[in-house]
PDB file of C-alpha atoms in Angstrom:
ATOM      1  CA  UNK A 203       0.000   0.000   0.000  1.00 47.00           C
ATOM      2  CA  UNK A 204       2.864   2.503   0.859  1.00 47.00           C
ATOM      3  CA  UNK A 205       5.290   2.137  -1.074  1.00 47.00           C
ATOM      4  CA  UNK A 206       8.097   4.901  -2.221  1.00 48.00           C
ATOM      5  CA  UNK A 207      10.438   3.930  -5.000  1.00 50.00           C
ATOM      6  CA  UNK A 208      13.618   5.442  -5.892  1.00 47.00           C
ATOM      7  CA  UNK A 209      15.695   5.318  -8.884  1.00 49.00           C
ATOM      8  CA  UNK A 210      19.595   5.200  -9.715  1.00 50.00           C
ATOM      9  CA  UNK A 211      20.907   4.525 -13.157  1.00 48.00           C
ATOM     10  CA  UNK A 212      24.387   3.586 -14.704  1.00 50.00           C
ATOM     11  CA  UNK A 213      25.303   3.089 -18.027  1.00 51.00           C
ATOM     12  CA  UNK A 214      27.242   0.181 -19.074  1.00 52.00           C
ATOM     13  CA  UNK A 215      28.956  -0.423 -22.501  1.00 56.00           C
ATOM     14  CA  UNK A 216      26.561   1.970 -24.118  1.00 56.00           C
ATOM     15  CA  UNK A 217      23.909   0.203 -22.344  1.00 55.00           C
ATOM     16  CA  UNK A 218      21.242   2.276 -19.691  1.00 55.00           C
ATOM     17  CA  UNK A 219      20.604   0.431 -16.469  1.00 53.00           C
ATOM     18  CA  UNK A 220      17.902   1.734 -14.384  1.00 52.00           C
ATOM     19  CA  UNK A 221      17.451  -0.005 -10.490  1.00 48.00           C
ATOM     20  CA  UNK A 222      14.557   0.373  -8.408  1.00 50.00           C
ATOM     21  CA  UNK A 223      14.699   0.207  -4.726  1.00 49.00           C
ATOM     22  CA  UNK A 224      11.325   0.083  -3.230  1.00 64.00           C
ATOM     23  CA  UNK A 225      11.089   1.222   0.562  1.00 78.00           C
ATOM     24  CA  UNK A 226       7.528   0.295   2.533  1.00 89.00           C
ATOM     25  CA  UNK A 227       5.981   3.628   3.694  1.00 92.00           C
ATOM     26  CA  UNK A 228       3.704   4.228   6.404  1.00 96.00           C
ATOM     27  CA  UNK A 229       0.894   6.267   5.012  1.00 96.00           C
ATOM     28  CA  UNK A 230      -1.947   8.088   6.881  1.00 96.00           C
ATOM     29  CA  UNK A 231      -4.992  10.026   5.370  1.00 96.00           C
ATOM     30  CA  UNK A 232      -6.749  12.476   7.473  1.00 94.00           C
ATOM     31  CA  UNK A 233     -10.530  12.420   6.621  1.00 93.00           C
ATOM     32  CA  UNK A 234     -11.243  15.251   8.111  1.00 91.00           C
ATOM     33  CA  UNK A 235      -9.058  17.293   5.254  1.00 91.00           C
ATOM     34  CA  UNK A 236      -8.197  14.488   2.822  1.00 92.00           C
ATOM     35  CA  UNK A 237      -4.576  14.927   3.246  1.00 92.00           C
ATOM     36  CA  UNK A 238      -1.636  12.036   3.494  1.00 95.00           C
ATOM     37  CA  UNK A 239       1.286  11.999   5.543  1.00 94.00           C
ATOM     38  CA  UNK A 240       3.433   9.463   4.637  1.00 95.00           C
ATOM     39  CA  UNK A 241       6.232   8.349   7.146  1.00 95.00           C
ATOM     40  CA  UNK A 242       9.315   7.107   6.412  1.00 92.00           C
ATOM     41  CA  UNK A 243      10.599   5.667   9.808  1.00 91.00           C
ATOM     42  CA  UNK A 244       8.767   4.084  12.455  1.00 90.00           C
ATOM     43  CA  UNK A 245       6.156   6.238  13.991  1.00 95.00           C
ATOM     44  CA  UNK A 246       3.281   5.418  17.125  1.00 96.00           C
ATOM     45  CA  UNK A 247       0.247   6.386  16.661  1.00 95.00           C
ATOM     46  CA  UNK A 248       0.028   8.974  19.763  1.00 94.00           C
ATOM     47  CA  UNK A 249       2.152  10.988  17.795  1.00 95.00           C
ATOM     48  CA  UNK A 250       0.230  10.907  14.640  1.00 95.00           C
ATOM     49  CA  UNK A 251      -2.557  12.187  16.598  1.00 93.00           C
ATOM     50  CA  UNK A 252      -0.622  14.699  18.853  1.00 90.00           C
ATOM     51  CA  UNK A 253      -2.755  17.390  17.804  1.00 80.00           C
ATOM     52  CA  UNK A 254      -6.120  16.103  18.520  1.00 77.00           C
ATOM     53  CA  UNK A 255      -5.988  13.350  20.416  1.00 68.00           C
ATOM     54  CA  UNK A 256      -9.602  13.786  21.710  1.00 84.00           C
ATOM     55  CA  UNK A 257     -11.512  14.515  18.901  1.00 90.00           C
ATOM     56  CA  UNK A 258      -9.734  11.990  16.265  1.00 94.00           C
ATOM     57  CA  UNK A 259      -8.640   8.202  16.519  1.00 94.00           C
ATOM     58  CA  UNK A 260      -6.410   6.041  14.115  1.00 95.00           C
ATOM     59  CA  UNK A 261      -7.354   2.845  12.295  1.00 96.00           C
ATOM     60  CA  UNK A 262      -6.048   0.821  10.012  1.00 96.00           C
ATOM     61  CA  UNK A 263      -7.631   0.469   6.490  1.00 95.00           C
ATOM     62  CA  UNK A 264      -7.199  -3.299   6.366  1.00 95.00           C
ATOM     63  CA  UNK A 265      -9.453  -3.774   9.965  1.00 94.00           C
ATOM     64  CA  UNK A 266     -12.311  -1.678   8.886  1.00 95.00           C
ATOM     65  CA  UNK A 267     -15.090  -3.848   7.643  1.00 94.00           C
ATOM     66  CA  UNK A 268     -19.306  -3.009   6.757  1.00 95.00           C
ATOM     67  CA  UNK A 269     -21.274  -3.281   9.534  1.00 96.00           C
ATOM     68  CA  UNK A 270     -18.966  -3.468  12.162  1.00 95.00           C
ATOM     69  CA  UNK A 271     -16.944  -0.988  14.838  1.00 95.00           C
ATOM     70  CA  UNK A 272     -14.204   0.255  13.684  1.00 95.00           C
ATOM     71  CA  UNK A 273     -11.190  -1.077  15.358  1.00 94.00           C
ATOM     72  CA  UNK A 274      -8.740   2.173  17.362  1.00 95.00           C
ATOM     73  CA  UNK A 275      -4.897   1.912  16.960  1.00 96.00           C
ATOM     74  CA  UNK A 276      -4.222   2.197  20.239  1.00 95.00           C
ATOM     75  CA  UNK A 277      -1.773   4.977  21.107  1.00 92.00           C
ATOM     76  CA  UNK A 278       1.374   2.790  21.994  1.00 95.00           C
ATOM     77  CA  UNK A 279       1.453   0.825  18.914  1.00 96.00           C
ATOM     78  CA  UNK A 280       4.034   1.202  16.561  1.00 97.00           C
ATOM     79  CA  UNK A 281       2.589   2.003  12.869  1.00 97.00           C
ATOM     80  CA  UNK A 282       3.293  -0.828  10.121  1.00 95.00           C
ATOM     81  CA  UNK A 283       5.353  -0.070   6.533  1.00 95.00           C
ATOM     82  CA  UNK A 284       3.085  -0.747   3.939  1.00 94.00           C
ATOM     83  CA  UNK A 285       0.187  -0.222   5.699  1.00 95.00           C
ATOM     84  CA  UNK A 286      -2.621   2.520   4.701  1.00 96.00           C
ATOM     85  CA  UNK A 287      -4.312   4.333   8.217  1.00 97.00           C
ATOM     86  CA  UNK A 288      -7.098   6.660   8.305  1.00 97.00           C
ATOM     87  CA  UNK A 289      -7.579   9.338  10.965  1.00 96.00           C
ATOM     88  CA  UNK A 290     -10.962   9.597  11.991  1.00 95.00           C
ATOM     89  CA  UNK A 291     -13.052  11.947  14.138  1.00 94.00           C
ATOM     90  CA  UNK A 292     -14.635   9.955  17.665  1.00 92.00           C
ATOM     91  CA  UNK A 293     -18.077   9.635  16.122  1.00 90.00           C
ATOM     92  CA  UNK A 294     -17.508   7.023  13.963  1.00 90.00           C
ATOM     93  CA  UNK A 295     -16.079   4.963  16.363  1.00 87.00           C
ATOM     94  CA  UNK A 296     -19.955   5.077  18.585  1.00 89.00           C
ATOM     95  CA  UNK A 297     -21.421   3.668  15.307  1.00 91.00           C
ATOM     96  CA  UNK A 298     -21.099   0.263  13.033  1.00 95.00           C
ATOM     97  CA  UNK A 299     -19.414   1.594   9.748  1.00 95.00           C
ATOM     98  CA  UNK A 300     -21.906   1.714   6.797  1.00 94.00           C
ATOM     99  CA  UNK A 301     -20.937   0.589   3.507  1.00 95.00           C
ATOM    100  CA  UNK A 302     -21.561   4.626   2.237  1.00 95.00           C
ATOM    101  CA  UNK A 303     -18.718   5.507   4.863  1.00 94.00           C
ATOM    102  CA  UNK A 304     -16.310   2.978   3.507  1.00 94.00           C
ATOM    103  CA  UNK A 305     -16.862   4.221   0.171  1.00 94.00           C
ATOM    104  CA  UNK A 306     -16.059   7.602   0.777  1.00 94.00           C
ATOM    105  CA  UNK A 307     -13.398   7.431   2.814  1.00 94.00           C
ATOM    106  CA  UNK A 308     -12.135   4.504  -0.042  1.00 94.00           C
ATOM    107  CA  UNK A 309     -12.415   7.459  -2.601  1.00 94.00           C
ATOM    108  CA  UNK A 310     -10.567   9.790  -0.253  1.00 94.00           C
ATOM    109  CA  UNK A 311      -7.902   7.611   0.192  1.00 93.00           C
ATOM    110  CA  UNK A 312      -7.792   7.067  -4.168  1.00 93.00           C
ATOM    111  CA  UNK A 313      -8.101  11.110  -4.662  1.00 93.00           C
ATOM    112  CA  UNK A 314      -5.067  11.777  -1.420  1.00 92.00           C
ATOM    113  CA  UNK A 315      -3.023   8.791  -2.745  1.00 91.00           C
ATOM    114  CA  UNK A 316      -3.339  10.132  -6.882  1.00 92.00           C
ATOM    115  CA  UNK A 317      -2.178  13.563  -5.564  1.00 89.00           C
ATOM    116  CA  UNK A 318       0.927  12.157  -3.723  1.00 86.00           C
ATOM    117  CA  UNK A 319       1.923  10.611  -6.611  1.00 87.00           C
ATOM    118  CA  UNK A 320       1.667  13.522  -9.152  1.00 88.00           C
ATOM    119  CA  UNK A 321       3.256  15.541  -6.700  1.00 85.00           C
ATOM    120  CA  UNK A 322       6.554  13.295  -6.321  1.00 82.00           C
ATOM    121  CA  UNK A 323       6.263  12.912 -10.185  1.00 84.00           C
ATOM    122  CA  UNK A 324       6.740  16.506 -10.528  1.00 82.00           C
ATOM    123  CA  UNK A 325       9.042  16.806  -8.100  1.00 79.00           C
ATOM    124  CA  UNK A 326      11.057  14.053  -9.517  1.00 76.00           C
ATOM    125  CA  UNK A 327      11.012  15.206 -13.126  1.00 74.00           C
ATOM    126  CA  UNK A 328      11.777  18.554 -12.037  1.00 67.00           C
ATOM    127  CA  UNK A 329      14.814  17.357  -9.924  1.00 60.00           C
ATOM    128  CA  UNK A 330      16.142  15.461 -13.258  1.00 58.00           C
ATOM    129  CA  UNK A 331      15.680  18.727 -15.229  1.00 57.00           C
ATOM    130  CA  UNK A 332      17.586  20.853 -12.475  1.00 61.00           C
ATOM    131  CA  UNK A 333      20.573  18.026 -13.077  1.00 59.00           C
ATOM    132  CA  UNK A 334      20.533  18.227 -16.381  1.00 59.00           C
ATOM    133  CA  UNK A 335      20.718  22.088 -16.642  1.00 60.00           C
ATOM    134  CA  UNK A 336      23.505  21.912 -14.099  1.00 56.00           C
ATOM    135  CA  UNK A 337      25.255  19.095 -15.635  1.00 55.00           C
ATOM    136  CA  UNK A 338      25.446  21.484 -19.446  1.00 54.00           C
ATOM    137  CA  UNK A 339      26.390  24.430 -16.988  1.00 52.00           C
ATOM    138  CA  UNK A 340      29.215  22.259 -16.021  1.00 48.00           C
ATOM    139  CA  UNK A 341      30.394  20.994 -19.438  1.00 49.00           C
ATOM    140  CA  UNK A 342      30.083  24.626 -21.051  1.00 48.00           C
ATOM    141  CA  UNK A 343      32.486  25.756 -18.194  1.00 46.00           C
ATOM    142  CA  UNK A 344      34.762  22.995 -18.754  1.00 45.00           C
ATOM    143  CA  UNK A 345      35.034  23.918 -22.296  1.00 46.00           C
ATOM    144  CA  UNK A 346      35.977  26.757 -22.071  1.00 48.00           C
ATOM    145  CA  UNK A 347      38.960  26.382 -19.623  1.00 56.00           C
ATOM    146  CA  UNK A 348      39.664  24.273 -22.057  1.00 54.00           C
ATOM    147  CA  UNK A 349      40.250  26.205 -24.768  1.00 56.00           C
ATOM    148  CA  UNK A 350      41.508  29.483 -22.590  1.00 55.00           C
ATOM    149  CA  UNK A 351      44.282  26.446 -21.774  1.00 55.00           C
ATOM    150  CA  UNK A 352      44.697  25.758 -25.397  1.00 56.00           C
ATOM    151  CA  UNK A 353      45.415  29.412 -26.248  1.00 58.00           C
ATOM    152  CA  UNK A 354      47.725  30.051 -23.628  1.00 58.00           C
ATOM    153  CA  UNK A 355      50.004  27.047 -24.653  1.00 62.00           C
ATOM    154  CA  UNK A 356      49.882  28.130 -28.483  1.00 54.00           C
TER     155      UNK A 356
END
């Protein structure tokens, strides 16, 4: 579910090798706003929910189920890698989750999870560009020491 990849490439004998290295991430959506937080390194869920720890509780997506309570994180617990975790407000957790909830807050997750992605696209493609540009920046400089040491030998 949370998963952030990385890329290196090398080039071999004319050849372009390109590696992926894919890292489990610890993602949380907040349905209150629809945003994601995704976490890197181990986190508990108390400090997820600093902020509000009244008002909100933590679940994980793959506990909720139609018709039933939904399950709290409880505050102690260490968050999983590759897990997906909703924040939710206290309300829902007096009630038996409806199948209209689950869909919503399964379209929330989609929409949050779809902006992520074209966010660290675009931040990824513009990272390459900034290399590139830096990279000609480099090779124009070069150059031309190059030929200022060329027509101080001659």
């Amino acid at each position: 579910m949370g998963i952030c990849a990385s890329t290196q490439s090398t080039k071999t004998q004319g050849q372009l090798l390109i590696t992926y290295e894919l890292t489990p991430t610890i993602k949380v959506i907040n349905s209150v706003d629809g945003s994601l937080k995704e976490f890197e390194e181990p986190i508990k869920a108390s400090e997820v929910l600093s902020g509000h720890p009244d008002t909100l509780f933590l679940c994980n997506s793959e506990e909720m189920n139609v018709d039933c309570h939904v399950p709290r994180v409880p505050g102690t617990e260490e968050l999983q890698p590759g897990q997906l975790y909703f924040i939710l407000p206290i309300s829902i957790s007096t009630g038996l989750l409806s199948l209209h909830e689950l869909c919503l807050l399964a379209i929330q997750a989609s929409k949050a999870l779809k902006r992520s992605a074209e966010k660290k696209e675009k931040e990824s493609t513009a990272s390459f560009s900034d290399r590139r540009k830096s990279k000609r920046n480099a090779r124009r400089n070069h150059k031309v020491d190059f030929q200022l040491a060329l027509k101080k030998l001659g």
